[in-house]
């Protein structure tokens, strides 16, 4: 099946720094990618929808200036958590949709902000 | 608005017995339906999907699901459970429109005892 990779798989940073997470579709092109956040023992919360070559669409309550999304190519989307704080600590998961409208998910990135 | 419900937080099954994880959905148009599995500290793995065609869909690891339009259900099943099937399972729905977002259920934790 289709493979989506994420890098890094985990990151620890100091409060106030910025962290970039990469999401790549390895064997298919994805015009649409998604970024989710998952809290312990909860379902996935959609943060934003990223379309190649255009601005991301953010869900209500998600700060677009804090969570910068760039979808520069059909295989790469990045999420940058700017000026991270401890409350941003979470499990971030990206997803890419293929031409059959199936979403494939990356392995996730565990962010810990000290 | 679309929604999906997983009525059971946890399902416990003895190894070798059949298992069922329930899912019901609500959409205004034709649904795309998905099942994903999540292992600890990992992203979601795609199991199977229903878009059109046969109501019984076969997926990875011996899982299958049956689309029932009249009951608006898409229950996940497996004839003989394995201990390694223990994980968190998410049902998801998306409307046919290309602009629609995938909506996840709250998740069901499947525990298979030896």
mmCIF file of C-alpha atoms in Angstrom:
data_model
loop_
_atom_site.group_PDB
_atom_site.id
_atom_site.type_symbol
_atom_site.label_atom_id
_atom_site.label_comp_id
_atom_site.label_asym_id
_atom_site.label_seq_id
_atom_site.Cartn_x
_atom_site.Cartn_y
_atom_site.Cartn_z
ATOM 1 C CA UNK A 1 0.000 0.000 0.000
ATOM 2 C CA UNK A 2 0.854 3.669 -0.109
ATOM 3 C CA UNK A 3 3.457 4.928 2.347
ATOM 4 C CA UNK A 4 3.604 8.243 4.153
ATOM 5 C CA UNK A 5 6.679 9.161 6.138
ATOM 6 C CA UNK A 6 7.147 11.736 8.855
ATOM 7 C CA UNK A 7 10.310 13.245 10.227
ATOM 8 C CA UNK A 8 11.297 13.461 12.980
ATOM 9 C CA UNK A 9 9.511 10.695 14.841
ATOM 10 C CA UNK A 10 10.073 12.505 18.096
ATOM 11 C CA UNK A 11 11.474 15.861 19.146
ATOM 12 C CA UNK A 12 12.164 17.589 22.430
ATOM 13 C CA UNK A 13 12.614 21.344 22.397
ATOM 14 C CA UNK A 14 12.794 24.284 24.739
ATOM 15 C CA UNK A 15 9.878 26.623 25.208
ATOM 16 C CA UNK A 16 9.966 29.487 22.713
ATOM 17 C CA UNK A 17 11.733 27.626 19.929
ATOM 18 C CA UNK A 18 10.228 26.545 16.616
ATOM 19 C CA UNK A 19 9.962 22.990 15.385
ATOM 20 C CA UNK A 20 9.452 21.795 11.812
ATOM 21 C CA UNK A 21 7.848 18.454 11.008
ATOM 22 C CA UNK A 22 8.032 17.002 7.504
ATOM 23 C CA UNK A 23 5.466 14.761 5.868
ATOM 24 C CA UNK A 24 6.192 12.927 2.621
ATOM 25 C CA UNK A 25 4.153 10.655 0.407
ATOM 26 C CA UNK A 26 6.752 8.167 -0.789
ATOM 27 C CA UNK A 27 5.105 6.358 -3.684
ATOM 28 C CA UNK A 28 2.236 8.546 -4.754
ATOM 29 C CA UNK A 29 1.438 12.173 -5.390
ATOM 30 C CA UNK A 30 -0.858 13.916 -2.969
ATOM 31 C CA UNK A 31 -2.548 17.141 -3.935
ATOM 32 C CA UNK A 32 -4.109 17.191 -0.493
ATOM 33 C CA UNK A 33 -2.435 16.510 2.819
ATOM 34 C CA UNK A 34 -3.816 16.822 6.318
ATOM 35 C CA UNK A 35 -2.348 17.565 9.717
ATOM 36 C CA UNK A 36 -3.867 16.086 12.863
ATOM 37 C CA UNK A 37 -3.183 16.331 16.532
ATOM 38 C CA UNK A 38 -3.910 13.505 18.937
ATOM 39 C CA UNK A 39 -4.095 13.755 22.694
ATOM 40 C CA UNK A 40 -3.615 10.657 24.862
ATOM 41 C CA UNK A 41 -6.471 8.173 24.574
ATOM 42 C CA UNK A 42 -8.382 10.447 22.212
ATOM 43 C CA UNK A 43 -9.277 10.447 18.573
ATOM 44 C CA UNK A 44 -7.529 12.535 15.950
ATOM 45 C CA UNK A 45 -8.307 16.241 15.743
ATOM 46 C CA UNK A 46 -7.951 17.777 12.311
ATOM 47 C CA UNK A 47 -5.834 20.909 12.451
ATOM 48 C CA UNK A 48 -5.622 21.912 8.818
ATOM 49 C CA UNK A 49 -5.956 20.791 5.234
ATOM 50 C CA UNK A 50 -3.007 21.482 2.998
ATOM 51 C CA UNK A 51 -3.355 21.793 -0.765
ATOM 52 C CA UNK A 52 -0.309 21.826 -3.000
ATOM 53 C CA UNK A 53 0.500 25.302 -4.205
ATOM 54 C CA UNK A 54 -2.090 27.121 -2.134
ATOM 55 C CA UNK A 55 -2.681 28.257 1.411
ATOM 56 C CA UNK A 56 -3.745 25.765 3.997
ATOM 57 C CA UNK A 57 -7.264 25.718 5.360
ATOM 58 C CA UNK A 58 -7.295 25.736 9.135
ATOM 59 C CA UNK A 59 -9.970 24.314 11.387
ATOM 60 C CA UNK A 60 -11.761 26.559 13.804
ATOM 61 C CA UNK A 61 -9.679 27.269 16.869
ATOM 62 C CA UNK A 62 -6.337 26.437 15.265
ATOM 63 C CA UNK A 63 -3.971 29.395 15.107
ATOM 64 C CA UNK A 64 -2.557 29.673 11.602
ATOM 65 C CA UNK A 65 0.299 31.924 12.742
ATOM 66 C CA UNK A 66 1.369 29.361 15.301
ATOM 67 C CA UNK A 67 1.043 26.273 13.124
ATOM 68 C CA UNK A 68 2.566 27.184 9.782
ATOM 69 C CA UNK A 69 1.853 24.758 6.982
ATOM 70 C CA UNK A 70 3.622 24.642 3.654
ATOM 71 C CA UNK A 71 2.745 22.229 0.859
ATOM 72 C CA UNK A 72 5.533 22.974 -1.586
ATOM 73 C CA UNK A 73 5.245 19.906 -3.775
ATOM 74 C CA UNK A 74 2.945 16.980 -4.488
ATOM 75 C CA UNK A 75 4.922 14.806 -2.106
ATOM 76 C CA UNK A 76 5.918 17.122 0.725
ATOM 77 C CA UNK A 77 4.091 19.133 3.358
ATOM 78 C CA UNK A 78 5.636 20.710 6.428
ATOM 79 C CA UNK A 79 4.181 21.816 9.738
ATOM 80 C CA UNK A 80 6.133 24.355 11.766
ATOM 81 C CA UNK A 81 5.140 24.904 15.359
ATOM 82 C CA UNK A 82 6.354 28.417 16.062
ATOM 83 C CA UNK A 83 7.336 29.628 19.528
ATOM 84 C CA UNK A 84 6.370 26.304 21.007
ATOM 85 C CA UNK A 85 5.074 26.085 24.560
ATOM 86 C CA UNK A 86 4.457 23.111 26.846
ATOM 87 C CA UNK A 87 0.760 23.066 25.932
ATOM 88 C CA UNK A 88 1.783 22.345 22.328
ATOM 89 C CA UNK A 89 3.241 19.015 23.431
ATOM 90 C CA UNK A 90 1.284 16.369 21.586
ATOM 91 C CA UNK A 91 1.349 13.649 18.975
ATOM 92 C CA UNK A 92 1.153 15.170 15.492
ATOM 93 C CA UNK A 93 0.098 12.976 12.586
ATOM 94 C CA UNK A 94 0.045 13.856 8.915
ATOM 95 C CA UNK A 95 -2.001 12.211 6.221
ATOM 96 C CA UNK A 96 -1.946 12.247 2.436
ATOM 97 C CA UNK A 97 -4.858 11.481 0.149
ATOM 98 C CA UNK A 98 -4.306 9.569 -3.064
ATOM 99 C CA UNK A 99 -6.266 9.608 -6.306
ATOM 100 C CA UNK A 100 -8.694 6.974 -4.992
ATOM 101 C CA UNK A 101 -9.638 9.307 -2.141
ATOM 102 C CA UNK A 102 -8.004 7.062 0.416
ATOM 103 C CA UNK A 103 -6.051 8.771 3.187
ATOM 104 C CA UNK A 104 -2.790 7.225 4.317
ATOM 105 C CA UNK A 105 -1.207 8.286 7.556
ATOM 106 C CA UNK A 106 2.321 8.925 8.646
ATOM 107 C CA UNK A 107 3.756 7.260 11.757
ATOM 108 C CA UNK A 108 3.367 10.439 13.805
ATOM 109 C CA UNK A 109 5.721 12.841 15.570
ATOM 110 C CA UNK A 110 5.837 13.071 19.342
ATOM 111 C CA UNK A 111 6.578 16.676 20.315
ATOM 112 C CA UNK A 112 7.624 17.479 23.864
ATOM 113 C CA UNK A 113 8.159 21.106 24.790
ATOM 114 C CA UNK A 114 10.071 21.686 28.012
ATOM 115 C CA UNK B 1 -23.227 17.230 8.624
ATOM 116 C CA UNK B 2 -21.377 13.975 8.622
ATOM 117 C CA UNK B 3 -20.631 12.010 11.771
ATOM 118 C CA UNK B 4 -19.481 8.583 12.831
ATOM 119 C CA UNK B 5 -20.101 6.714 16.062
ATOM 120 C CA UNK B 6 -18.250 3.849 17.666
ATOM 121 C CA UNK B 7 -20.509 2.857 20.564
ATOM 122 C CA UNK B 8 -17.962 0.676 22.350
ATOM 123 C CA UNK B 9 -14.899 2.138 24.021
ATOM 124 C CA UNK B 10 -13.447 -1.347 24.482
ATOM 125 C CA UNK B 11 -14.054 -4.804 23.090
ATOM 126 C CA UNK B 12 -12.600 -7.895 24.759
ATOM 127 C CA UNK B 13 -12.358 -11.165 22.865
ATOM 128 C CA UNK B 14 -10.617 -14.479 23.485
ATOM 129 C CA UNK B 15 -8.003 -15.515 20.937
ATOM 130 C CA UNK B 16 -9.497 -17.687 18.222
ATOM 131 C CA UNK B 17 -12.992 -16.286 18.647
ATOM 132 C CA UNK B 18 -14.677 -14.034 16.083
ATOM 133 C CA UNK B 19 -14.581 -10.321 16.727
ATOM 134 C CA UNK B 20 -16.803 -7.404 15.766
ATOM 135 C CA UNK B 21 -16.095 -3.707 16.227
ATOM 136 C CA UNK B 22 -19.169 -1.594 15.622
ATOM 137 C CA UNK B 23 -19.478 1.593 13.611
ATOM 138 C CA UNK B 24 -22.461 3.642 12.492
ATOM 139 C CA UNK B 25 -22.360 6.756 10.362
ATOM 140 C CA UNK B 26 -24.398 9.694 9.180
ATOM 141 C CA UNK B 27 -23.867 11.552 5.912
ATOM 142 C CA UNK B 28 -26.134 13.484 3.622
ATOM 143 C CA UNK B 29 -24.857 11.868 0.450
ATOM 144 C CA UNK B 30 -22.982 8.742 -0.556
ATOM 145 C CA UNK B 31 -20.373 7.744 1.999
ATOM 146 C CA UNK B 32 -16.777 6.727 1.735
ATOM 147 C CA UNK B 33 -16.107 4.506 4.758
ATOM 148 C CA UNK B 34 -12.765 3.483 6.210
ATOM 149 C CA UNK B 35 -11.241 1.468 9.018
ATOM 150 C CA UNK B 36 -7.844 2.258 10.453
ATOM 151 C CA UNK B 37 -5.803 0.612 13.208
ATOM 152 C CA UNK B 38 -3.391 2.355 15.541
ATOM 153 C CA UNK B 39 -0.702 0.668 17.586
ATOM 154 C CA UNK B 40 0.838 2.470 20.594
ATOM 155 C CA UNK B 41 2.818 5.584 19.673
ATOM 156 C CA UNK B 42 2.248 5.018 15.976
ATOM 157 C CA UNK B 43 0.210 6.627 13.236
ATOM 158 C CA UNK B 44 -2.849 5.049 11.716
ATOM 159 C CA UNK B 45 -2.598 2.100 9.381
ATOM 160 C CA UNK B 46 -5.184 1.701 6.650
ATOM 161 C CA UNK B 47 -7.171 -1.544 6.926
ATOM 162 C CA UNK B 48 -9.940 -1.307 4.368
ATOM 163 C CA UNK B 49 -12.422 0.976 2.678
ATOM 164 C CA UNK B 50 -15.829 0.994 1.064
ATOM 165 C CA UNK B 51 -16.576 3.320 -1.810
ATOM 166 C CA UNK B 52 -18.879 1.428 -4.157
ATOM 167 C CA UNK B 53 -19.510 -2.154 -5.183
ATOM 168 C CA UNK B 54 -19.808 -5.205 -2.974
ATOM 169 C CA UNK B 55 -21.094 -4.494 0.490
ATOM 170 C CA UNK B 56 -18.577 -6.917 2.011
ATOM 171 C CA UNK B 57 -15.114 -5.453 1.880
ATOM 172 C CA UNK B 58 -11.990 -7.462 2.644
ATOM 173 C CA UNK B 59 -8.896 -5.758 3.964
ATOM 174 C CA UNK B 60 -5.530 -6.288 5.559
ATOM 175 C CA UNK B 61 -4.678 -8.884 8.217
ATOM 176 C CA UNK B 62 -7.826 -10.921 7.609
ATOM 177 C CA UNK B 63 -10.232 -8.132 8.539
ATOM 178 C CA UNK B 64 -13.437 -7.446 6.681
ATOM 179 C CA UNK B 65 -16.317 -5.024 7.016
ATOM 180 C CA UNK B 66 -19.878 -5.001 5.792
ATOM 181 C CA UNK B 67 -21.564 -1.888 4.503
ATOM 182 C CA UNK B 68 -25.232 -1.835 5.485
ATOM 183 C CA UNK B 69 -26.991 1.142 3.973
ATOM 184 C CA UNK B 70 -30.345 0.600 5.684
ATOM 185 C CA UNK B 71 -28.726 0.445 9.115
ATOM 186 C CA UNK B 72 -26.038 3.006 8.208
ATOM 187 C CA UNK B 73 -23.430 0.709 9.668
ATOM 188 C CA UNK B 74 -19.958 -0.451 8.699
ATOM 189 C CA UNK B 75 -18.944 -3.002 11.342
ATOM 190 C CA UNK B 76 -15.428 -4.423 11.315
ATOM 191 C CA UNK B 77 -15.122 -8.183 11.654
ATOM 192 C CA UNK B 78 -12.598 -10.976 11.778
ATOM 193 C CA UNK B 79 -13.446 -14.686 11.979
ATOM 194 C CA UNK B 80 -10.634 -15.645 14.354
ATOM 195 C CA UNK B 81 -8.924 -13.080 16.574
ATOM 196 C CA UNK B 82 -5.191 -13.005 17.254
ATOM 197 C CA UNK B 83 -3.461 -11.512 20.280
ATOM 198 C CA UNK B 84 -1.557 -9.286 17.836
ATOM 199 C CA UNK B 85 -4.868 -7.723 16.777
ATOM 200 C CA UNK B 86 -4.959 -5.877 20.101
ATOM 201 C CA UNK B 87 -4.887 -2.180 19.202
ATOM 202 C CA UNK B 88 -7.021 0.938 18.813
ATOM 203 C CA UNK B 89 -9.410 0.876 15.877
ATOM 204 C CA UNK B 90 -10.921 3.927 14.214
ATOM 205 C CA UNK B 91 -13.867 4.041 11.853
ATOM 206 C CA UNK B 92 -14.004 7.035 9.525
ATOM 207 C CA UNK B 93 -16.456 8.487 7.033
ATOM 208 C CA UNK B 94 -16.221 10.995 4.262
ATOM 209 C CA UNK B 95 -18.903 12.308 1.953
ATOM 210 C CA UNK B 96 -18.524 11.772 -1.751
ATOM 211 C CA UNK B 97 -17.782 15.456 -2.415
ATOM 212 C CA UNK B 98 -14.095 16.023 -3.053
ATOM 213 C CA UNK B 99 -14.133 18.938 -0.648
ATOM 214 C CA UNK B 100 -15.306 16.821 2.252
ATOM 215 C CA UNK B 101 -13.082 16.040 5.174
ATOM 216 C CA UNK B 102 -12.733 12.632 6.720
ATOM 217 C CA UNK B 103 -14.377 12.362 10.130
ATOM 218 C CA UNK B 104 -13.130 9.855 12.684
ATOM 219 C CA UNK B 105 -15.004 7.968 15.326
ATOM 220 C CA UNK B 106 -13.820 8.095 18.898
ATOM 221 C CA UNK B 107 -11.990 4.810 18.587
ATOM 222 C CA UNK B 108 -12.490 1.330 20.047
ATOM 223 C CA UNK B 109 -9.774 -0.438 21.950
ATOM 224 C CA UNK B 110 -9.676 -4.095 21.015
ATOM 225 C CA UNK B 111 -8.123 -6.433 23.548
ATOM 226 C CA UNK B 112 -7.524 -10.059 22.643
ATOM 227 C CA UNK B 113 -6.714 -12.367 25.546
ATOM 228 C CA UNK B 114 -4.673 -15.538 25.004
#
